[in-house]
Amino acid sequence: MNCTAKQRRRAAWTLLVGFLLAILVSLTFCAEEVDHDCTGADCAICAQLKLCKNILHAGKDGSGPFIRTLAPHFVLAALLSLCSPLLLIKTPIRLKVKLSD
């Protein structure tokens, strides 16, 4: 399947918006349920909050420095891929200008 640059860009933006929306919803859930009425050892909300805490503290296994050093590179690569149409050099061939004398 051949995708055009416009389709890839649209897919990238859709994934980005979906990811940011999922993060926002998760943070909203955690913020609203911090002071919930706990039902005891089998509390589903406590289990979800514990899962979120474990995910947030997953970098303490030694992968934190690795992630901190690579994260700026990934962000830069993502920004460059989104801004790549702006960085293209405008040549007659790219602009599809017919050069006839």
Tab-separated table of C-alpha atoms in Angstrom:
chain	number	residue	atom	x	y	z
A	1	MET	CA	0.000	0.000	0.000
A	2	ASN	CA	1.510	3.265	-1.112
A	3	CYS	CA	0.663	6.162	1.162
A	4	THR	CA	1.122	9.721	0.140
A	5	ALA	CA	2.883	12.188	2.385
A	6	LYS	CA	-0.439	13.838	3.157
A	7	GLN	CA	-1.945	10.536	4.319
A	8	ARG	CA	1.089	9.764	6.478
A	9	ARG	CA	0.999	13.222	8.007
A	10	ARG	CA	-2.716	12.875	8.741
A	11	ALA	CA	-2.126	9.460	10.325
A	12	ALA	CA	0.722	10.857	12.439
A	13	TRP	CA	-1.440	13.722	13.687
A	14	THR	CA	-4.307	11.332	14.427
A	15	LEU	CA	-2.018	9.102	16.470
A	16	LEU	CA	-0.576	12.106	18.291
A	17	VAL	CA	-4.014	13.478	19.182
A	18	GLY	CA	-5.175	10.014	20.291
A	19	PHE	CA	-2.099	9.528	22.457
A	20	LEU	CA	-2.428	12.958	24.074
A	21	LEU	CA	-6.141	12.384	24.649
A	22	ALA	CA	-5.425	9.049	26.346
A	23	ILE	CA	-2.822	10.686	28.603
A	24	LEU	CA	-5.233	13.505	29.476
A	25	VAL	CA	-8.051	11.090	30.319
A	26	SER	CA	-5.717	8.961	32.458
A	27	LEU	CA	-4.436	11.966	34.379
A	28	THR	CA	-7.991	13.223	34.896
A	29	PHE	CA	-9.035	9.819	36.269
A	30	CYS	CA	-6.078	9.737	38.666
A	31	ALA	CA	-6.706	13.298	39.833
A	32	GLU	CA	-10.404	12.710	40.489
A	33	GLU	CA	-10.043	9.353	42.230
A	34	VAL	CA	-7.173	10.114	44.606
A	35	ASP	CA	-9.535	10.748	47.531
A	36	HIS	CA	-12.142	8.065	46.736
A	37	ASP	CA	-14.054	5.981	49.300
A	38	CYS	CA	-12.000	2.800	49.410
A	39	THR	CA	-13.993	-0.432	49.727
A	40	GLY	CA	-11.126	-2.476	51.139
A	41	ALA	CA	-8.588	-4.938	49.787
A	42	ASP	CA	-10.520	-5.608	46.571
A	43	CYS	CA	-10.970	-1.960	45.579
A	44	ALA	CA	-10.833	-1.641	41.783
A	45	ILE	CA	-9.941	2.047	41.893
A	46	CYS	CA	-6.987	1.408	44.202
A	47	ALA	CA	-5.790	-1.295	41.801
A	48	GLN	CA	-5.941	1.150	38.871
A	49	LEU	CA	-4.119	3.855	40.817
A	50	LYS	CA	-1.439	1.345	41.843
A	51	LEU	CA	-1.022	0.325	38.203
A	52	CYS	CA	-0.587	3.981	37.213
A	53	LYS	CA	1.982	4.449	39.982
A	54	ASN	CA	3.931	1.387	38.828
A	55	ILE	CA	3.974	2.679	35.266
A	56	LEU	CA	5.203	6.097	36.384
A	57	HIS	CA	7.976	4.550	38.483
A	58	ALA	CA	9.015	1.997	35.858
A	59	GLY	CA	12.077	4.068	34.959
A	60	LYS	CA	13.719	3.327	38.294
A	61	ASP	CA	15.051	-0.009	37.055
A	62	GLY	CA	18.085	1.647	35.516
A	63	SER	CA	16.507	2.637	32.228
A	64	GLY	CA	15.923	6.231	33.381
A	65	PRO	CA	19.268	7.643	32.194
A	66	PHE	CA	18.885	5.806	28.896
A	67	ILE	CA	15.416	7.260	28.355
A	68	ARG	CA	16.481	10.750	29.441
A	69	THR	CA	19.335	10.778	26.942
A	70	LEU	CA	17.270	9.487	24.031
A	71	ALA	CA	14.037	11.387	24.660
A	72	PRO	CA	15.316	14.714	23.233
A	73	HIS	CA	16.455	12.913	20.082
A	74	PHE	CA	13.032	11.327	19.606
A	75	VAL	CA	11.312	14.673	20.141
A	76	LEU	CA	13.641	16.349	17.652
A	77	ALA	CA	13.051	13.593	15.093
A	78	ALA	CA	9.271	13.905	15.526
A	79	LEU	CA	9.400	17.685	15.096
A	80	LEU	CA	11.581	17.391	12.019
A	81	SER	CA	9.277	14.821	10.457
A	82	LEU	CA	6.274	17.077	11.045
A	83	CYS	CA	8.104	20.133	9.695
A	84	SER	CA	9.753	18.354	6.760
A	85	PRO	CA	7.523	19.939	4.104
A	86	LEU	CA	8.732	23.330	5.303
A	87	LEU	CA	12.365	22.274	4.975
A	88	LEU	CA	12.203	21.116	1.365
A	89	ILE	CA	14.335	23.071	-1.046
A	90	LYS	CA	12.210	24.578	-3.798
A	91	THR	CA	13.708	23.646	-7.126
A	92	PRO	CA	12.085	23.786	-10.559
A	93	ILE	CA	11.890	19.991	-10.551
A	94	ARG	CA	10.124	19.890	-7.186
A	95	LEU	CA	7.790	22.683	-8.281
A	96	LYS	CA	7.247	20.804	-11.591
A	97	VAL	CA	8.031	23.835	-13.677
A	98	LYS	CA	8.420	23.172	-17.374
A	99	LEU	CA	11.679	24.689	-18.600
A	100	SER	CA	11.392	25.166	-22.316
A	101	ASP	CA	13.276	27.671	-24.411
